[in-house]
mmCIF file of C-alpha atoms and ligand atoms in Angstrom:
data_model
loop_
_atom_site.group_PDB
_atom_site.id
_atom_site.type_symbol
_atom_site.label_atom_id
_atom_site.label_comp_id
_atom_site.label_asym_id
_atom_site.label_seq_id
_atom_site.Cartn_x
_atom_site.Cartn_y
_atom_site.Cartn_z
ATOM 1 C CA UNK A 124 3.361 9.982 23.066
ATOM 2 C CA UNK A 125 1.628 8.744 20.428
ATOM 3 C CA UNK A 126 -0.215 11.230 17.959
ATOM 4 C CA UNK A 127 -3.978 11.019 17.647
ATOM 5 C CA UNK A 128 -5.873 11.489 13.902
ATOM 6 C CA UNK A 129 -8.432 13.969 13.809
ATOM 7 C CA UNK A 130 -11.854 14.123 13.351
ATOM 8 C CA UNK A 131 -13.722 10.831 12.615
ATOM 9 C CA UNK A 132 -15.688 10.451 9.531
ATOM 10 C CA UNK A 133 -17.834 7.591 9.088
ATOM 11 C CA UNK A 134 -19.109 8.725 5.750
ATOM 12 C CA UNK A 135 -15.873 7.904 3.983
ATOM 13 C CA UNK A 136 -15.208 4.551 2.245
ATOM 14 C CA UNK A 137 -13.113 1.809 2.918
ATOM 15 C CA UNK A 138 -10.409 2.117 0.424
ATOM 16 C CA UNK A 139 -6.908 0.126 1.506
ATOM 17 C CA UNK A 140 -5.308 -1.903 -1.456
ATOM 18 C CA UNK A 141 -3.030 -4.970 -1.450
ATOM 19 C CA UNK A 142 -0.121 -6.187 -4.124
ATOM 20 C CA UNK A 143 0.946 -9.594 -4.013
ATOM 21 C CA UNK A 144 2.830 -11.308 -6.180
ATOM 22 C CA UNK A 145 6.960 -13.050 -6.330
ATOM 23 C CA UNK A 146 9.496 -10.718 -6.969
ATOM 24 C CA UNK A 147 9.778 -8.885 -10.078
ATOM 25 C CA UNK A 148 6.216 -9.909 -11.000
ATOM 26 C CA UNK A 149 5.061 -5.874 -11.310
ATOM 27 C CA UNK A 150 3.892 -5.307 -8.069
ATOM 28 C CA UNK A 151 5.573 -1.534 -7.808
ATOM 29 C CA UNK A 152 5.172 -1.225 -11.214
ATOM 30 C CA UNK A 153 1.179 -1.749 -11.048
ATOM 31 C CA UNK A 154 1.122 0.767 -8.112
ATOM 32 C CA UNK A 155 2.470 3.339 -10.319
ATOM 33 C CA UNK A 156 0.059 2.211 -12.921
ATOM 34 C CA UNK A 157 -3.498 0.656 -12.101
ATOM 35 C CA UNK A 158 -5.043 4.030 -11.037
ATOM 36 C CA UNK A 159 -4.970 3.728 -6.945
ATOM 37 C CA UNK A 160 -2.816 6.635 -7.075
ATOM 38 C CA UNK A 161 -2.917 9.458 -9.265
ATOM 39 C CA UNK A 162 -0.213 12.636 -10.230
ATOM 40 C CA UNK A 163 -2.261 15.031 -7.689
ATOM 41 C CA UNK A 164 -2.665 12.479 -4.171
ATOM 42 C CA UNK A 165 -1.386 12.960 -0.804
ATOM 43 C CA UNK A 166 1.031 10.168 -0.694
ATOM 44 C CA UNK A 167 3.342 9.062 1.834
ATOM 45 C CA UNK A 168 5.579 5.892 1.662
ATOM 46 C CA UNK A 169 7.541 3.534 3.196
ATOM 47 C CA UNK A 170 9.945 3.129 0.660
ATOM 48 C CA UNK A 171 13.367 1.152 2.548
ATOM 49 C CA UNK A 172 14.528 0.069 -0.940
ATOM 50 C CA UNK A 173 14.508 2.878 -3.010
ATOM 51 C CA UNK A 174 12.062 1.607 -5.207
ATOM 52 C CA UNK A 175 10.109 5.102 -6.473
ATOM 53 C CA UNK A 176 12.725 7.634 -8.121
ATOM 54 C CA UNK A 177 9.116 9.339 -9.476
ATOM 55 C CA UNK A 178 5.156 8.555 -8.725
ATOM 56 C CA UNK A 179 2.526 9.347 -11.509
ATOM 57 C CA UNK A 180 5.393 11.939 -13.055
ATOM 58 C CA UNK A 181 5.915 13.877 -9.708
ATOM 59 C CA UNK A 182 9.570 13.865 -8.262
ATOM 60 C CA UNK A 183 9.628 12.029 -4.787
ATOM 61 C CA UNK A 184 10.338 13.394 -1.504
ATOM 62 C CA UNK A 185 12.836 11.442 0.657
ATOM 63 C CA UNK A 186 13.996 11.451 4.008
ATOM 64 C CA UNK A 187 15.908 8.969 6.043
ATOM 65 C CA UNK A 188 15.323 10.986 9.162
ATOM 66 C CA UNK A 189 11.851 9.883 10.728
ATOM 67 C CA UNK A 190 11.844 13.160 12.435
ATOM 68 C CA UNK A 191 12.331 15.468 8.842
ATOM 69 C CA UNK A 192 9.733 12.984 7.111
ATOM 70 C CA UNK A 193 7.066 13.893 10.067
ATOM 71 C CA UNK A 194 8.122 17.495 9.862
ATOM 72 C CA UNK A 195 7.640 17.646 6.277
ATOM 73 C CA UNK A 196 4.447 14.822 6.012
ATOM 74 C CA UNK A 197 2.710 18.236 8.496
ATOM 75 C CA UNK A 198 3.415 20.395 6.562
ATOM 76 C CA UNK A 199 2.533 19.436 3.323
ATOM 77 C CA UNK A 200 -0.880 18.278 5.136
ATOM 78 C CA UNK A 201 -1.491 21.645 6.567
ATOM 79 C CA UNK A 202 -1.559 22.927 2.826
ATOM 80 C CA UNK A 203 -4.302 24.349 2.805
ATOM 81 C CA UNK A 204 -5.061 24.476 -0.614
ATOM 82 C CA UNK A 205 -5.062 20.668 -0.583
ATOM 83 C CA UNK A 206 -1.563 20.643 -2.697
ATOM 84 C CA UNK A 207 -0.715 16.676 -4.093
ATOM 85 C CA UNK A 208 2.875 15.570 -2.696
ATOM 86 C CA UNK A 209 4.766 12.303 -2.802
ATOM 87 C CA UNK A 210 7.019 12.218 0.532
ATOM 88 C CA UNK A 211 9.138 8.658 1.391
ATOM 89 C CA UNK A 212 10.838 7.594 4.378
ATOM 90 C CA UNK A 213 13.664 5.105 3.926
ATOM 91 C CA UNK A 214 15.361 4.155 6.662
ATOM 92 C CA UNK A 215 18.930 3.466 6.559
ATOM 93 C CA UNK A 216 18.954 0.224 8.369
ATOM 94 C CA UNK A 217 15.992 -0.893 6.150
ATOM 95 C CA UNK A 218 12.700 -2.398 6.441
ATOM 96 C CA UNK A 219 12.217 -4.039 9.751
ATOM 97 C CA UNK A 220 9.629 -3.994 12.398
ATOM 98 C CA UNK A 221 10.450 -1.161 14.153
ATOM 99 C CA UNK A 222 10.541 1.348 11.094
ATOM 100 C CA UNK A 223 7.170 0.453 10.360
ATOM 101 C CA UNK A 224 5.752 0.607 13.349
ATOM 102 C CA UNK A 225 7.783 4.518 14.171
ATOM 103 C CA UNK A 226 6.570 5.562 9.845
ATOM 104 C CA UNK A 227 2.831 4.169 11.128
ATOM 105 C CA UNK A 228 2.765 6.320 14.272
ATOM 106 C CA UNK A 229 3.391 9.591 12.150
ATOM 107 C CA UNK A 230 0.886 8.315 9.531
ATOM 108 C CA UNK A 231 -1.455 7.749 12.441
ATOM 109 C CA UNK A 232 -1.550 11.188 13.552
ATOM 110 C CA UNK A 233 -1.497 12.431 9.992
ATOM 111 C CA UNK A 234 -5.364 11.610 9.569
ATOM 112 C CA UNK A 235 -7.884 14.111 9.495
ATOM 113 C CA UNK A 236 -11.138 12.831 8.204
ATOM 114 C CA UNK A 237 -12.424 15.970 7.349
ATOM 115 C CA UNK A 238 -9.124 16.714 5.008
ATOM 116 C CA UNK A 239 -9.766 17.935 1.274
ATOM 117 C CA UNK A 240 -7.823 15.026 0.318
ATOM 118 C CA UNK A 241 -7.339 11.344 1.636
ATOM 119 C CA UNK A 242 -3.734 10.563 2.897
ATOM 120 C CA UNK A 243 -2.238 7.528 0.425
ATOM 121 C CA UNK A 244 0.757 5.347 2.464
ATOM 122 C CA UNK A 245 2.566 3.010 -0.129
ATOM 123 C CA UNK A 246 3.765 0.099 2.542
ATOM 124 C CA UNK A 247 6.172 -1.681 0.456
ATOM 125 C CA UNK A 248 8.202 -4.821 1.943
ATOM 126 C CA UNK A 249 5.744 -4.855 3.980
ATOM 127 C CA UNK A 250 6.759 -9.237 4.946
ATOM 128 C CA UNK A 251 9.946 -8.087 6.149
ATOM 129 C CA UNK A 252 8.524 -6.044 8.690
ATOM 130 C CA UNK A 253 5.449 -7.958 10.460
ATOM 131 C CA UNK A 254 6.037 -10.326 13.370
ATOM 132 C CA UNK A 255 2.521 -11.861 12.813
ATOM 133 C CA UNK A 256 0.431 -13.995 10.165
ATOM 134 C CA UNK A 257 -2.287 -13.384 13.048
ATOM 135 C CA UNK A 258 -3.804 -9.559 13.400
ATOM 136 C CA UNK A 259 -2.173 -6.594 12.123
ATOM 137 C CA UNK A 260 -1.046 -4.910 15.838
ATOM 138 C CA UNK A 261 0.207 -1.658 16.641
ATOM 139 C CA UNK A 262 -0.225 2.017 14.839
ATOM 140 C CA UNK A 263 0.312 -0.007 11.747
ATOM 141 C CA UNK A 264 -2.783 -2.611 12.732
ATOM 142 C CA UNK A 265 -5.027 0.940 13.579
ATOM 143 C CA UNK A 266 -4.493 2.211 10.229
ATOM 144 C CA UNK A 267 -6.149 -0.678 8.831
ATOM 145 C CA UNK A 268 -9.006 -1.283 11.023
ATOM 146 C CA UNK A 269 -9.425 2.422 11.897
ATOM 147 C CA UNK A 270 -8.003 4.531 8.766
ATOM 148 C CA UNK A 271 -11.490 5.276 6.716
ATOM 149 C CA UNK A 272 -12.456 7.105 9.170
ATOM 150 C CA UNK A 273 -9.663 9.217 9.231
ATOM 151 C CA UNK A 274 -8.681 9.397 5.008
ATOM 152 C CA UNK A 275 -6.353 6.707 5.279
ATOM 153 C CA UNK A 276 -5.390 4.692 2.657
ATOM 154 C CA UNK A 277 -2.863 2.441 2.846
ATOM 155 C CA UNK A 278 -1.346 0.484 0.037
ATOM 156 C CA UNK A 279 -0.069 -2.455 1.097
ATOM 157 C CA UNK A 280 2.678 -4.444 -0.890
ATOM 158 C CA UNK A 281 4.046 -8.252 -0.327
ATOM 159 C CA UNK A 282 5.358 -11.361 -2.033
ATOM 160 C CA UNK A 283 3.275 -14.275 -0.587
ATOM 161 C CA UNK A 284 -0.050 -13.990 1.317
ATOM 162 C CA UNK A 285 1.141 -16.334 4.236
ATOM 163 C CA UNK A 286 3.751 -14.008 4.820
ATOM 164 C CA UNK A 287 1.205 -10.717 6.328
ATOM 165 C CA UNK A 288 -1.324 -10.412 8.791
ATOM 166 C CA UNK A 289 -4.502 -11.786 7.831
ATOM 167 C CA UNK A 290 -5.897 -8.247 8.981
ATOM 168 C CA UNK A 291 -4.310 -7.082 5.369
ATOM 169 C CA UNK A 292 -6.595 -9.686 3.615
ATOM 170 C CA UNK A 293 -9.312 -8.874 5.313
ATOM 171 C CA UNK A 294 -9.545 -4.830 5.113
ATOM 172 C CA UNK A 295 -7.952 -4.084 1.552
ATOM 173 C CA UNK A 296 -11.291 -3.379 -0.859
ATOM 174 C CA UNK A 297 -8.590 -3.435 -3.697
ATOM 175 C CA UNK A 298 -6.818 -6.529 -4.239
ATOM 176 C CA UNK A 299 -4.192 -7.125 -6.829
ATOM 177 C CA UNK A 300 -2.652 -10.259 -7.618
ATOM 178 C CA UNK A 301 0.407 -10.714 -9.836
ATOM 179 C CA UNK A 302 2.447 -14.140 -10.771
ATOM 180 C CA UNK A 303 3.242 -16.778 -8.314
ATOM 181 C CA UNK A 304 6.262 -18.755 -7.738
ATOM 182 C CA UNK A 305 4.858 -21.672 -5.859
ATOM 183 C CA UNK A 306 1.408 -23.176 -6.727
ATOM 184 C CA UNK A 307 0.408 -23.279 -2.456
ATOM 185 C CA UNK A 308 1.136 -19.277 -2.670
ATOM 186 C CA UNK A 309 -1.434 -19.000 -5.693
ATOM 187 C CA UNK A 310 -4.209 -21.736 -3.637
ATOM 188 C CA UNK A 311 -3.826 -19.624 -0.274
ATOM 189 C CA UNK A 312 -4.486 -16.557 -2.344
ATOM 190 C CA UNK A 313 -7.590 -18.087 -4.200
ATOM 191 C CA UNK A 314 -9.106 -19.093 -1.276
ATOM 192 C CA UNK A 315 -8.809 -15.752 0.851
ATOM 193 C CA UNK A 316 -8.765 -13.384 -1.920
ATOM 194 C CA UNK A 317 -11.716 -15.809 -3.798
ATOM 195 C CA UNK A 318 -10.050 -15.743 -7.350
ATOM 196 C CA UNK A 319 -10.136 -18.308 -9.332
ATOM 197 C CA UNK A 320 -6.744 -20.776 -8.898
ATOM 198 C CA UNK A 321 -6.007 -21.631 -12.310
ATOM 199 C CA UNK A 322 -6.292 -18.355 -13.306
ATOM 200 C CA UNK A 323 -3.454 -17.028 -10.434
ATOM 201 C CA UNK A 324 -1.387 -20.424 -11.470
ATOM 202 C CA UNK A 325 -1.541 -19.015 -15.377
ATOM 203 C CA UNK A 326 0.053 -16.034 -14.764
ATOM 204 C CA UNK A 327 2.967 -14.585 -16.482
ATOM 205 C CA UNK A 328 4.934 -11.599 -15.477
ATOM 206 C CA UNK A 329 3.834 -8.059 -15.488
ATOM 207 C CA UNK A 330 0.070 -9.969 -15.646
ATOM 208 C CA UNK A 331 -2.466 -9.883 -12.965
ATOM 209 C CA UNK A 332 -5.942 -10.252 -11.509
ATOM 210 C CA UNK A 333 -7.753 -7.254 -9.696
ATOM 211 C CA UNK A 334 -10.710 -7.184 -7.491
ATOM 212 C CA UNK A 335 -12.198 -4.583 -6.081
ATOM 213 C CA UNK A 336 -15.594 -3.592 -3.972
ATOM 214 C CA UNK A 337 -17.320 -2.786 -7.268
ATOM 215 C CA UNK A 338 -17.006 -6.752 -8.110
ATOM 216 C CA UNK A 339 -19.527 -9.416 -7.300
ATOM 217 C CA UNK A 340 -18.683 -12.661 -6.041
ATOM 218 C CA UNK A 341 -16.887 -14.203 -9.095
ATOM 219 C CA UNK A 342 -15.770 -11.368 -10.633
ATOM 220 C CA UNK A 343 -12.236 -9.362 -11.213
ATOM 221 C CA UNK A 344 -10.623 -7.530 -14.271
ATOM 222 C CA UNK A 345 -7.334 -9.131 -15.967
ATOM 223 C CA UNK A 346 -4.477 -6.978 -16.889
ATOM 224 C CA UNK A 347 -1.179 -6.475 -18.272
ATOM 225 C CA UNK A 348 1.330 -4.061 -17.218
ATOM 226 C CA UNK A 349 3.381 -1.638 -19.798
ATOM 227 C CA UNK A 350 6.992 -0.980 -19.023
ATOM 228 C CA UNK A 351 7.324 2.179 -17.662
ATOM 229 C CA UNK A 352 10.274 4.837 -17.946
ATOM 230 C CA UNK A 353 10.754 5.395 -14.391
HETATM 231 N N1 LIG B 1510 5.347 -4.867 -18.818
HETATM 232 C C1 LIG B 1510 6.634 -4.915 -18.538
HETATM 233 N N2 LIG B 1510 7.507 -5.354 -19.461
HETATM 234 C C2 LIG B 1510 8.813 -5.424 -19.196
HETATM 235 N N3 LIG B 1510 9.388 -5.067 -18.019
HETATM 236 C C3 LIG B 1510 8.573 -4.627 -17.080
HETATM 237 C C4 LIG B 1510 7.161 -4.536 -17.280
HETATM 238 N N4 LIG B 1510 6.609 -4.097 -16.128
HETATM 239 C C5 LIG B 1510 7.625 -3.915 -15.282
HETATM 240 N N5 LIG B 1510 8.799 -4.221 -15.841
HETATM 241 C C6 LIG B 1510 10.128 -4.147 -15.204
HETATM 242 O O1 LIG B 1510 10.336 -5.340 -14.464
HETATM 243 C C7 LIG B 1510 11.029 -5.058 -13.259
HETATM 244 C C8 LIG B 1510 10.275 -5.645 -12.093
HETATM 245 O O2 LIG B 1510 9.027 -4.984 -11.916
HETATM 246 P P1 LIG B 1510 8.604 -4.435 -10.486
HETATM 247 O O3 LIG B 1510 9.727 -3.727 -9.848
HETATM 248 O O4 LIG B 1510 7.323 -3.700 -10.669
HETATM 249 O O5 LIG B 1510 8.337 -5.818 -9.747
HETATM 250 P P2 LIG B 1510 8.084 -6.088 -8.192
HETATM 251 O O6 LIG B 1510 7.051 -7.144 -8.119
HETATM 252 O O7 LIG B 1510 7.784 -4.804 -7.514
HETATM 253 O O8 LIG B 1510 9.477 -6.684 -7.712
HETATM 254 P P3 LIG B 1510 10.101 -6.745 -6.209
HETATM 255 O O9 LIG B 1510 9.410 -7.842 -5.486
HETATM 256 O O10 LIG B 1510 11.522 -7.078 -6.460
HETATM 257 O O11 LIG B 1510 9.887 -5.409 -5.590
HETATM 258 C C9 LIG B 1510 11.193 -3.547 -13.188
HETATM 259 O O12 LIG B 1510 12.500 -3.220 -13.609
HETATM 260 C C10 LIG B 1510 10.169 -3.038 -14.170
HETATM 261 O O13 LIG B 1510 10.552 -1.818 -14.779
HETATM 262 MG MG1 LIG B 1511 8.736 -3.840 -5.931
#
């Protein structure tokens, strides 16, 4: 049985992300940084390789039973105060498709679009685990065509653009682009992302170009990340 979200909402804002960029070029580092998630958020993530120790200074959750993430995603949700968490799943045998597709179906049912707060999912390795470059399927592909309604916000993280569903490119109102290994990754990016190419080609590490719904056609902020502790 698959659980259903709750309550539609069609007032609430599209607001999935995307991280792309080679490895080591910030990616979970601007996640913890650029603002999309903040020390009091509902977050859940999919976290296979250990990658968050803390989130915005609050210790992390983890569970490498589905079943005792679910239990414990509930309850912090039933909170009724509205309480921030950061909960992770990591699955023992890693990230593949099937662990995304079981952590989506609990995240799926976890939507309630009349919640105090939105529900934040940090999707990280996310390449590893889709079978597709086509559309996003299964309780993974709902959350991203049908999460706003429902609070969902998924964050979605990956090396090369090629690699995910196009579905990924084409629902994430936050887009942010870190250094490229290959100049084809940085000209497939340009062209669905619509940043400039020589700008994604100049990057260094720990640099990148973000876009968000707030940008016209043309525009995007340049950063650089600061090392962080943890
Ligand atoms: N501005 C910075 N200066 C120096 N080191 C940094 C900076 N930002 C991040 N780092 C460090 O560089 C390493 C790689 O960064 P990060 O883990 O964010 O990259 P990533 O793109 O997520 O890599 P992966 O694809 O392997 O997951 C980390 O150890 C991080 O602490
Ligand atoms: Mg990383």
């Amino acid at each position: 049985m698959i659980l259903q979200p709750k309550n539609p909402n069609n007032r609430l804002s599209a607001e999935h992300a995307l991280f792309v960029g080679s490895s080591g070029s910030g990616k979970t580092t601007g996640v913890k940084q650029v603002g999309v998630i903040n020390a009091t958020d509902q977050v859940a993530l999919f976290d296979p390789y250990l990658d968050y120790e803390a989130l915005c200074g609050r210790e992390i959750r983890r569970y490498t039973s589905l079943a005792a993430f679910a239990r414990a995603l509930f309850s912090a949700r039933a909170t009724k105060t509205g309480r921030g968490f950061k909960i992770a799943y990591s699955p023992k045998d890693g990230a593949n498709a099937k662990n995304l597709e079981a952590f989506s179906r609990v995240i799926w049912g976890a939507g309630d679009g009349n919640h105090k707060k939105p529900l934040k999912v940090v999707f990280e390795e996310l390449a590893k685990c889709v079978t597709t470059s086509g559309a996003a399927r299964g309780a993974f592909g709902e959350i991203l065509t049908g999460g706003r309604k429902f609070g969902i916000h998924a964050i979605c993280i990956f090396q090369r653009g090629q690699e995910v569903p196009k579905t990924v490119m084409g629902q994430c109102s936050i887009k942010w682009v870190g250094k490229q290994q290959r100049e084809q990754d940085a000209v497939y990016l340009a062209r669905e992302i619509g940043l400039p190419v020589d700008k994604i080609i100049a990057l260094p590490k720990f640099h990148y170009l973000m876009k968000t719904d707030d940008h016209n056609i043309g525009q995007f902020d340049e950063g650089k990340l600061r090392k962080l502790a943890a």
